[in-house]
PDB file of C-alpha atoms in Angstrom:
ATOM      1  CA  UNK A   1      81.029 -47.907  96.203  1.00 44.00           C
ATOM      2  CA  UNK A   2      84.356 -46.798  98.366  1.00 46.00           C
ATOM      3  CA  UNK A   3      85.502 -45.615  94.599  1.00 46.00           C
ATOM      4  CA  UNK A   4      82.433 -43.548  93.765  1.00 44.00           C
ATOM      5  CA  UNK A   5      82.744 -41.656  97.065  1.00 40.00           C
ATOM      6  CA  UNK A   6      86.479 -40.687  96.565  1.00 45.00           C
ATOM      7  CA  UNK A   7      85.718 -40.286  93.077  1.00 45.00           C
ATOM      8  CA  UNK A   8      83.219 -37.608  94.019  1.00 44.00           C
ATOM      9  CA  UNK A   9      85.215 -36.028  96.990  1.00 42.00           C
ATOM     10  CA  UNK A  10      88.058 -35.601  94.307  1.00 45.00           C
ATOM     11  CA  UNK A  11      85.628 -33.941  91.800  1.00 48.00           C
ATOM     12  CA  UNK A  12      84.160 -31.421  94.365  1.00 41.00           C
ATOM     13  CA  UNK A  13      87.918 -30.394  94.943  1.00 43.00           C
ATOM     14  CA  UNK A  14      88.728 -30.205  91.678  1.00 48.00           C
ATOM     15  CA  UNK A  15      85.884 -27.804  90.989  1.00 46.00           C
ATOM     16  CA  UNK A  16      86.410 -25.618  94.261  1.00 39.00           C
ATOM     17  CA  UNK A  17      90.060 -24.556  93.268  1.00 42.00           C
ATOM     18  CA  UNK A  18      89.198 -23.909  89.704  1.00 42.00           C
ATOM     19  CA  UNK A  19      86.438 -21.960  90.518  1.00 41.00           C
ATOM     20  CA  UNK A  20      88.688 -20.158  93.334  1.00 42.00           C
ATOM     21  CA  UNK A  21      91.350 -19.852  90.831  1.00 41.00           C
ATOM     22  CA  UNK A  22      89.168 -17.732  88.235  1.00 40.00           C
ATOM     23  CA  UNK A  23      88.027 -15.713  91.458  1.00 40.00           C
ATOM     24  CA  UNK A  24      91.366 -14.416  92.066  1.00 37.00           C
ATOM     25  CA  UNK A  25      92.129 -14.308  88.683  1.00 36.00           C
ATOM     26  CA  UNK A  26      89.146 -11.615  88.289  1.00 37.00           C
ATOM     27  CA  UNK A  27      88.594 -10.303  91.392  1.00 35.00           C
ATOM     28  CA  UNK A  28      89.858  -6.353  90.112  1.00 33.00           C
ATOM     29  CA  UNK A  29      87.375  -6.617  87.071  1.00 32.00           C
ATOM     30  CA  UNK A  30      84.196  -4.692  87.077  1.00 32.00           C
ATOM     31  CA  UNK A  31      81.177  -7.461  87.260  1.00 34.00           C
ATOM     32  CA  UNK A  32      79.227  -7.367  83.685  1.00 34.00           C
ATOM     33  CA  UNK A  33      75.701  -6.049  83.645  1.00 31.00           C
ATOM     34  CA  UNK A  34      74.562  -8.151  80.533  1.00 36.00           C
ATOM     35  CA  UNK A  35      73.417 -11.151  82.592  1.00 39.00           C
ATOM     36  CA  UNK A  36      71.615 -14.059  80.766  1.00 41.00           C
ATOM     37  CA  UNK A  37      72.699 -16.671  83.295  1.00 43.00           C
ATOM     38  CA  UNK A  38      68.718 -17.227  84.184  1.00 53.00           C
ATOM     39  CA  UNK A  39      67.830 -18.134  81.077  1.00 65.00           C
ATOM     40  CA  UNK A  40      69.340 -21.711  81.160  1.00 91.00           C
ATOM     41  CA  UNK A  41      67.711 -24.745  81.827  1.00 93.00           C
ATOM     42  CA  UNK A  42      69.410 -27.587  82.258  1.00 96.00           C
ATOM     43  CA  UNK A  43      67.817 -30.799  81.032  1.00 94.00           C
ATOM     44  CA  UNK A  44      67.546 -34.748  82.834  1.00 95.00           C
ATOM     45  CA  UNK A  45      69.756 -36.811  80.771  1.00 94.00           C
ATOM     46  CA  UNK A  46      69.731 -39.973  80.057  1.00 89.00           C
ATOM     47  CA  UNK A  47      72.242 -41.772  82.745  1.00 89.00           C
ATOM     48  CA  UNK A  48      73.325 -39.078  83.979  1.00 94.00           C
ATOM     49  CA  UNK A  49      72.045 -37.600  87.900  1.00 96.00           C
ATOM     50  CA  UNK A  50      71.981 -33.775  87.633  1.00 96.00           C
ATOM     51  CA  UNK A  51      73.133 -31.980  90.677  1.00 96.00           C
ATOM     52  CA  UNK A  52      71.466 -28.838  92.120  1.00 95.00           C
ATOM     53  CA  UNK A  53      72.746 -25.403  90.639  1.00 95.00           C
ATOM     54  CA  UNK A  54      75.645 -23.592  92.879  1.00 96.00           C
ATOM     55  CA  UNK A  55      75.762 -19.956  92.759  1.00 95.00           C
ATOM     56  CA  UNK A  56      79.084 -18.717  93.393  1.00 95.00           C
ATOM     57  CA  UNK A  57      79.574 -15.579  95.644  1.00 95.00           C
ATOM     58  CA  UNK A  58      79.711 -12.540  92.744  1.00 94.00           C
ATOM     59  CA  UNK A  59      78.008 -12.350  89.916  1.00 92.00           C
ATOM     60  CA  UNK A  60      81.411 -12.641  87.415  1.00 95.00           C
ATOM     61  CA  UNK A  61      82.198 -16.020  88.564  1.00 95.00           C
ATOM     62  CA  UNK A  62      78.431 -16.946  87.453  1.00 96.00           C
ATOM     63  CA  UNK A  63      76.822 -20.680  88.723  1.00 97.00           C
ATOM     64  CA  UNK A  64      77.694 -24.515  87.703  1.00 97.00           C
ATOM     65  CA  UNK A  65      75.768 -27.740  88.202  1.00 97.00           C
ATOM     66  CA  UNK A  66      77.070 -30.703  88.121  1.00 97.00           C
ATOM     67  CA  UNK A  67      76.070 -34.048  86.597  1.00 97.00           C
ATOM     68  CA  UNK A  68      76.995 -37.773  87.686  1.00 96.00           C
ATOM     69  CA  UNK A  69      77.280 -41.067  86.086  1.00 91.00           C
ATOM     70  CA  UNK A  70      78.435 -44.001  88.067  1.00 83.00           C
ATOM     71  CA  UNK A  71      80.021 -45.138  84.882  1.00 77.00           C
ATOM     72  CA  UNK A  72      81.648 -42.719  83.996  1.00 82.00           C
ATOM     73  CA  UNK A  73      82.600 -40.086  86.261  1.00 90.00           C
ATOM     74  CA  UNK A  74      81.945 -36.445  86.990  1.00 94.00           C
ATOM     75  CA  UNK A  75      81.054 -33.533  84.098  1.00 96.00           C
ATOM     76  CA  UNK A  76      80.669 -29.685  85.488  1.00 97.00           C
ATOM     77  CA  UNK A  77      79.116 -26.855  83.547  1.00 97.00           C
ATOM     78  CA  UNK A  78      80.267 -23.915  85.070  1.00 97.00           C
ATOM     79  CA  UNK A  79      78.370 -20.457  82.964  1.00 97.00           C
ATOM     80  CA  UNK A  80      80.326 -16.950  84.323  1.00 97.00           C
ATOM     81  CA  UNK A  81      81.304 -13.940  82.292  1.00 97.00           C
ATOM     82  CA  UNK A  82      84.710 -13.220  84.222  1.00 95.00           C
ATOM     83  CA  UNK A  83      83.253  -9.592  84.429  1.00 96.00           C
ATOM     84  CA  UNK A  84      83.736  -9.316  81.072  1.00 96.00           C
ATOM     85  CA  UNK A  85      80.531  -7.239  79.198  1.00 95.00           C
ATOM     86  CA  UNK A  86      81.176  -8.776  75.393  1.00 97.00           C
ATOM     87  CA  UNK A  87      82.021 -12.208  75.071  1.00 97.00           C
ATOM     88  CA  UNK A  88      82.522 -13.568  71.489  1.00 96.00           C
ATOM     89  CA  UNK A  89      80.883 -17.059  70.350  1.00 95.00           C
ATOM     90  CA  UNK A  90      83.976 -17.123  67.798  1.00 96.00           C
ATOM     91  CA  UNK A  91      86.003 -19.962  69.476  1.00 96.00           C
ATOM     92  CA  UNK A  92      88.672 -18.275  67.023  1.00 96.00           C
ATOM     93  CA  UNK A  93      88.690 -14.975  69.372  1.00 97.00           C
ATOM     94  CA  UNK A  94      91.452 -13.963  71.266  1.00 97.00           C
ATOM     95  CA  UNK A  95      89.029 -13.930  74.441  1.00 97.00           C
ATOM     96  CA  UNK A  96      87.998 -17.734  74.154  1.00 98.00           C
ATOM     97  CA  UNK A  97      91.845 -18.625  73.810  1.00 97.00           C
ATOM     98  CA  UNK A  98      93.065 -16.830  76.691  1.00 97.00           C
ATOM     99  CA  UNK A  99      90.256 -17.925  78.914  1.00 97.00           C
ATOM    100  CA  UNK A 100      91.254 -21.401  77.463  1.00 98.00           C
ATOM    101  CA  UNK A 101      94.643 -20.725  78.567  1.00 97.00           C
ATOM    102  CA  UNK A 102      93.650 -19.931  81.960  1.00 96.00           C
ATOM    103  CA  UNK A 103      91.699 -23.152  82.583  1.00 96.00           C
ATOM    104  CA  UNK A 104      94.784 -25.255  81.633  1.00 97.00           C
ATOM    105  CA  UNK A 105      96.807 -23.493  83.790  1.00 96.00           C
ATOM    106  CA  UNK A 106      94.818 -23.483  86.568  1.00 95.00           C
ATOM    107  CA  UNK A 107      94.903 -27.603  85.886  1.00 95.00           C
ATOM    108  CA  UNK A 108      99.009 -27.098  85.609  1.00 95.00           C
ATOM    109  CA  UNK A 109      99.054 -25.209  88.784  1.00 96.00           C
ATOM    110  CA  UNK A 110      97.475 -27.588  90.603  1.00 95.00           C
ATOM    111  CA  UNK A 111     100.286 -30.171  89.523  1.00 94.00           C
ATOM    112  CA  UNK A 112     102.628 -27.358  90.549  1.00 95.00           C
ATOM    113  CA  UNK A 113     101.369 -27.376  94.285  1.00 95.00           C
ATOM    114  CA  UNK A 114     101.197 -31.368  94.287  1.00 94.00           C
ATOM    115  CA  UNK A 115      97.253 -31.791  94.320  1.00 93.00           C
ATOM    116  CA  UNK A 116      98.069 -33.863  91.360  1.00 95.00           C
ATOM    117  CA  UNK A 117     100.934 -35.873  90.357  1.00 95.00           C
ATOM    118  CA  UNK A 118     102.822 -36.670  86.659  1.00 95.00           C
ATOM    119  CA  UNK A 119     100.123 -33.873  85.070  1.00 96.00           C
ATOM    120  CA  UNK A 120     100.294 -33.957  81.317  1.00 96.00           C
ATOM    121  CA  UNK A 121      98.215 -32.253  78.326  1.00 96.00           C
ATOM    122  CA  UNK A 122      97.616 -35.100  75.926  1.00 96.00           C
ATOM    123  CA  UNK A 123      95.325 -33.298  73.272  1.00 95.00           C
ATOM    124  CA  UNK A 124      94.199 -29.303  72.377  1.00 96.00           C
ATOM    125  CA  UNK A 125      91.547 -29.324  69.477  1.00 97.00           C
ATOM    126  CA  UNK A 126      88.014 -27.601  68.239  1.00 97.00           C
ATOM    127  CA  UNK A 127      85.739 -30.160  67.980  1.00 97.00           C
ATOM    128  CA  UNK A 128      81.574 -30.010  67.522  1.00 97.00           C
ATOM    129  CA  UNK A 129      79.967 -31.021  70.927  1.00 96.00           C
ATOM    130  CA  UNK A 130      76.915 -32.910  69.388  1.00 93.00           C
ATOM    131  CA  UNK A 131      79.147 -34.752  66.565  1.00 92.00           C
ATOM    132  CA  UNK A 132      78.821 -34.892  62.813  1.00 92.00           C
ATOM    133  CA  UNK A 133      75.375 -33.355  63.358  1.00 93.00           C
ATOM    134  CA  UNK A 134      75.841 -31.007  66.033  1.00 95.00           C
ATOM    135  CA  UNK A 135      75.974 -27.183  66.233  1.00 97.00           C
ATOM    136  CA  UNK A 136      78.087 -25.853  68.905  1.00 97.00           C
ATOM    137  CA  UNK A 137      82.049 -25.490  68.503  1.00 97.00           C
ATOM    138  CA  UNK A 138      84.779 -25.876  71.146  1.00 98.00           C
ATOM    139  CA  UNK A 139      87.938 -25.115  72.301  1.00 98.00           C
ATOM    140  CA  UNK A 140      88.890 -29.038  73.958  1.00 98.00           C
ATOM    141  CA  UNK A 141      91.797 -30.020  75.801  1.00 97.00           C
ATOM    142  CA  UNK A 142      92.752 -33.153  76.868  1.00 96.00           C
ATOM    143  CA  UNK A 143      94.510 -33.595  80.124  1.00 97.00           C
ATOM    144  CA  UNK A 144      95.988 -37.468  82.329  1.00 95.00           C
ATOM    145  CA  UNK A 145      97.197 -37.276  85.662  1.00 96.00           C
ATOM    146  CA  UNK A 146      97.344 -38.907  88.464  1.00 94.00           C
ATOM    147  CA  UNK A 147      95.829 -38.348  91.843  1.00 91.00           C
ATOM    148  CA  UNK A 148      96.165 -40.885  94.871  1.00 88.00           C
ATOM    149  CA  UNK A 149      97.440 -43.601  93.281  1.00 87.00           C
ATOM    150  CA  UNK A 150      94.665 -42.951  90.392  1.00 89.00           C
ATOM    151  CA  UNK A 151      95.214 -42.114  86.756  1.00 92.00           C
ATOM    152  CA  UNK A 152      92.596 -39.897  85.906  1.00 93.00           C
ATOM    153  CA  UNK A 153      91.498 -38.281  82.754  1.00 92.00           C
ATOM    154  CA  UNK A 154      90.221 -34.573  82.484  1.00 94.00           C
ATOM    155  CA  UNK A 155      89.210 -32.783  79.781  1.00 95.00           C
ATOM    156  CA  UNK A 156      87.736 -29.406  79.474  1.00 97.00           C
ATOM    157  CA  UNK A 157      85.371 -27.594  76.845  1.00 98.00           C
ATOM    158  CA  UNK A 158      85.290 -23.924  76.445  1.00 98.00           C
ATOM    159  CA  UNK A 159      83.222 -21.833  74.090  1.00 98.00           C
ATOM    160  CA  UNK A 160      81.008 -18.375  74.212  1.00 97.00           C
ATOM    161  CA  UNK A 161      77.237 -18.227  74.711  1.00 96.00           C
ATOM    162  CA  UNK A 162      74.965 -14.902  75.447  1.00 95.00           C
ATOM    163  CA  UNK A 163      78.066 -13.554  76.486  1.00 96.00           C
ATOM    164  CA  UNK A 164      79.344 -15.619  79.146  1.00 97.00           C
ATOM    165  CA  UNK A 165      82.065 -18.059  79.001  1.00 98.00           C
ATOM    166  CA  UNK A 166      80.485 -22.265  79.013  1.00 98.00           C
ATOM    167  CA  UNK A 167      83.175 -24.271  80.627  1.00 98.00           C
ATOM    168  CA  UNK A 168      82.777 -27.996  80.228  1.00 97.00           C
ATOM    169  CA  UNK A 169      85.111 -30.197  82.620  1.00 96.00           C
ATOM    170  CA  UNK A 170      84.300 -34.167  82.520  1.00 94.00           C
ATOM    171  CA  UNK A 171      86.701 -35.840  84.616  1.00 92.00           C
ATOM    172  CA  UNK A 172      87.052 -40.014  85.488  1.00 88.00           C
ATOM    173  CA  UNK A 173      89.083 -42.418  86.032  1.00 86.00           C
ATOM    174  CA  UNK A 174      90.946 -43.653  82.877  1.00 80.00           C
ATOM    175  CA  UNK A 175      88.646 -46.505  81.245  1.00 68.00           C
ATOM    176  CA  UNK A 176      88.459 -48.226  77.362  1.00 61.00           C
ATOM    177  CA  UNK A 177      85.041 -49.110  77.141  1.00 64.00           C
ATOM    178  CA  UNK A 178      81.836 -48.644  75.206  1.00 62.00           C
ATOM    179  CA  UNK A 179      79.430 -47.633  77.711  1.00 71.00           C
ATOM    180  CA  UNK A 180      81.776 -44.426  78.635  1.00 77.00           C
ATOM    181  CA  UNK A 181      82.452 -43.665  75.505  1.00 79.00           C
ATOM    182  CA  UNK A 182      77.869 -43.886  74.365  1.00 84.00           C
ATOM    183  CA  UNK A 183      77.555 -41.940  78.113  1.00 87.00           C
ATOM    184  CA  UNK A 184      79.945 -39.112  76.925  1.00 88.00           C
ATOM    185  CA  UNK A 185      78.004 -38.784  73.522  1.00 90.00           C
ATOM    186  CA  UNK A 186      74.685 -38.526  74.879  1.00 92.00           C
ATOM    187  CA  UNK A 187      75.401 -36.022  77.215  1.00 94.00           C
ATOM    188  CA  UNK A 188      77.530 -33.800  74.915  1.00 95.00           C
ATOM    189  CA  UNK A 189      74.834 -33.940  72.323  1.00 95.00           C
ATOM    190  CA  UNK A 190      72.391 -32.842  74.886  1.00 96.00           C
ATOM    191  CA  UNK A 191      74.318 -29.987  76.320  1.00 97.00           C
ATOM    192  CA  UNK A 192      75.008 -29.023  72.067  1.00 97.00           C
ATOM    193  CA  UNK A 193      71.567 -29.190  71.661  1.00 96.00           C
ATOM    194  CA  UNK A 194      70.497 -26.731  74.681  1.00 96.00           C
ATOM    195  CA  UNK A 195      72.881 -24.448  73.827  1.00 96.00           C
ATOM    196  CA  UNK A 196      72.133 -24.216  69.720  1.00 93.00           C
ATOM    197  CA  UNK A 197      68.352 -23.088  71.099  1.00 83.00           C
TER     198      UNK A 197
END
């Protein structure tokens, strides 16, 4: 239980200074007025606890919510637009890879400032969130590293949706097991089913 709760302490830090590291990031760019953010709703999943929405301060840096599996760990859907009005579904777009770029840096940085220790990027791929049958294509980045005393792995999935920017991160401790690996699959053919609506 002592696990979980550091576990989730870690996770809510992670999040805060990514999400503070795209505000800076875009803080001279005008906000977009094409907002579909509303339209979203996010579904109960099986084995996974779904977190409230947060709504971050301006309207470029958009909302998240979080969802929890004792198993497993800690996945974050954060939907913004980075004040950008056009954002391409084409994971192949210049736009997609830069903002790509940005979330593994801001995971880099943190290594930089020593919130996270021996920080390496083990995998960069597409992949299709729901599997062999599913719709939705992503950028998908692999990241280990460790964090008090903790190896812990981190990915992130990025690709464009009603012109905003979906940002995936799933983060938990390093584990080899089945259950993780049937948790991961249900809840990424979930989220590749609400977003092919």
């Amino acid at each position: 239980m002592r696990s979980i709760l550091k576990f989730t302490i870690f996770t809510i830090f992670c999040s805060l200074f990514l999400m503070q590291s795209v505000a800076l990031a875009q803080k001279n760019t005008p906000p977009a007025t094409d907002d579909k953010n509303s339209e979203i709703e996010f579904p109960v999943i099986e084995g996974w606890e779904k977190g409230d929405i947060t709504v971050y301060p301006t309207p470029e840096l958009g909302y998240s919510i979080v969802y929890q599996s004792r198993e497993v760990g800690t996945m974050t859907i954060y939907v913004y637009n980075g004040g950008l009005k056009k954002i391409p579904n084409d994971i192949n777009d210049k736009i997609l890879k830069s903002q790509m770029e940005q979330a593994k840096g801001d995971i880099k940085q943190a290594g930089k400032l020593g919130y996270y220790e021996d920080v390496k990027e083990v995998k960069s791929e597409t992949v299709t969130l729901g599997g062999a049958s599913g719709k939705i294509k992503a950028l998908h980045s692999v990241f280990t590293f460790g964090i008090r005393g903790q190896t812990i792995n981190s990915e992130i999935y990025l690709f464009g949706y009603q012109n905003n920017f979906i940002k995936i991160r799933a983060s938990r401790p390093i584990q080899k097991n089945e259950t993780e690996k049937e948790a991961l699959t249900i809840i990424l053919t979930e989220i590749d089913a609400l977003f092919s609506k």
